[in-house]
mmCIF file with all atom_site columns, C-alpha atoms in Angstrom:
data_model
loop_
_atom_site.group_PDB
_atom_site.id
_atom_site.type_symbol
_atom_site.label_atom_id
_atom_site.label_alt_id
_atom_site.label_comp_id
_atom_site.label_asym_id
_atom_site.label_entity_id
_atom_site.label_seq_id
_atom_site.pdbx_PDB_ins_code
_atom_site.Cartn_x
_atom_site.Cartn_y
_atom_site.Cartn_z
_atom_site.occupancy
_atom_site.B_iso_or_equiv
_atom_site.pdbx_formal_charge
_atom_site.auth_seq_id
_atom_site.auth_comp_id
_atom_site.auth_asym_id
_atom_site.auth_atom_id
_atom_site.pdbx_PDB_model_num
ATOM 1  C CA . MET D 1 1  ? -36.643 42.761 -5.877  1.00 0.00 ? 1  MET D CA 1
ATOM 2  C CA . GLU D 1 2  ? -38.737 40.855 -8.395  1.00 0.00 ? 2  GLU D CA 1
ATOM 3  C CA . VAL D 1 3  ? -38.662 43.625 -10.964 1.00 0.00 ? 3  VAL D CA 1
ATOM 4  C CA . PHE D 1 4  ? -36.023 42.081 -13.213 1.00 0.00 ? 4  PHE D CA 1
ATOM 5  C CA . PRO D 1 5  ? -37.865 38.767 -13.808 1.00 0.00 ? 5  PRO D CA 1
ATOM 6  C CA . PHE D 1 6  ? -41.016 40.764 -14.533 1.00 0.00 ? 6  PHE D CA 1
ATOM 7  C CA . LEU D 1 7  ? -39.208 42.993 -17.029 1.00 0.00 ? 7  LEU D CA 1
ATOM 8  C CA . LEU D 1 8  ? -37.642 39.935 -18.645 1.00 0.00 ? 8  LEU D CA 1
ATOM 9  C CA . VAL D 1 9  ? -41.032 38.264 -19.146 1.00 0.00 ? 9  VAL D CA 1
ATOM 10 C CA . LEU D 1 10 ? -42.550 41.538 -20.327 1.00 0.00 ? 10 LEU D CA 1
ATOM 11 C CA . SER D 1 11 ? -39.723 42.064 -22.809 1.00 0.00 ? 11 SER D CA 1
ATOM 12 C CA . VAL D 1 12 ? -40.077 38.543 -24.223 1.00 0.00 ? 12 VAL D CA 1
ATOM 13 C CA . TRP D 1 13 ? -43.881 38.895 -24.460 1.00 0.00 ? 13 TRP D CA 1
ATOM 14 C CA . TRP D 1 14 ? -43.576 42.326 -26.069 1.00 0.00 ? 14 TRP D CA 1
ATOM 15 C CA . SER D 1 15 ? -41.053 41.149 -28.681 1.00 0.00 ? 15 SER D CA 1
ATOM 16 C CA . ARG D 1 16 ? -43.259 38.182 -29.594 1.00 0.00 ? 16 ARG D CA 1
ATOM 17 C CA . THR D 1 17 ? -46.373 40.360 -29.767 1.00 0.00 ? 17 THR D CA 1
ATOM 18 C CA . TRP D 1 18 ? -44.548 42.966 -31.853 1.00 0.00 ? 18 TRP D CA 1
ATOM 19 C CA . ASP D 1 19 ? -43.277 40.268 -34.253 1.00 0.00 ? 19 ASP D CA 1
ATOM 20 C CA . SER D 1 20 ? -46.817 38.915 -34.613 1.00 0.00 ? 20 SER D CA 1
ATOM 21 C CA . ALA D 1 21 ? -48.183 42.402 -35.304 1.00 0.00 ? 21 ALA D CA 1
ATOM 22 C CA . ASN D 1 22 ? -45.452 42.948 -37.891 1.00 0.00 ? 22 ASN D CA 1
ATOM 23 C CA . ALA D 1 23 ? -46.225 39.638 -39.579 1.00 0.00 ? 23 ALA D CA 1
ATOM 24 C CA . ASP D 1 24 ? -49.965 40.440 -39.613 1.00 0.00 ? 24 ASP D CA 1
ATOM 25 C CA . SER D 1 25 ? -49.291 43.873 -41.112 1.00 0.00 ? 25 SER D CA 1
ATOM 26 C CA . ILE D 1 26 ? -47.120 42.365 -43.851 1.00 0.00 ? 26 ILE D CA 1
ATOM 27 C CA . ILE D 1 27 ? -49.767 39.731 -44.570 1.00 0.00 ? 27 ILE D CA 1
ATOM 28 C CA . HIS D 1 28 ? -52.539 42.359 -44.721 1.00 0.00 ? 28 HIS D CA 1
ATOM 29 C CA . ILE D 1 29 ? -50.452 44.534 -47.043 1.00 0.00 ? 29 ILE D CA 1
#
């Protein structure tokens, strides 16, 4: 199955996106 590579990429993308959102929120505050 190719589910694991997909989840790995999704998890990396999500963590980076979440970090960016956190940084933006801190900057806006």
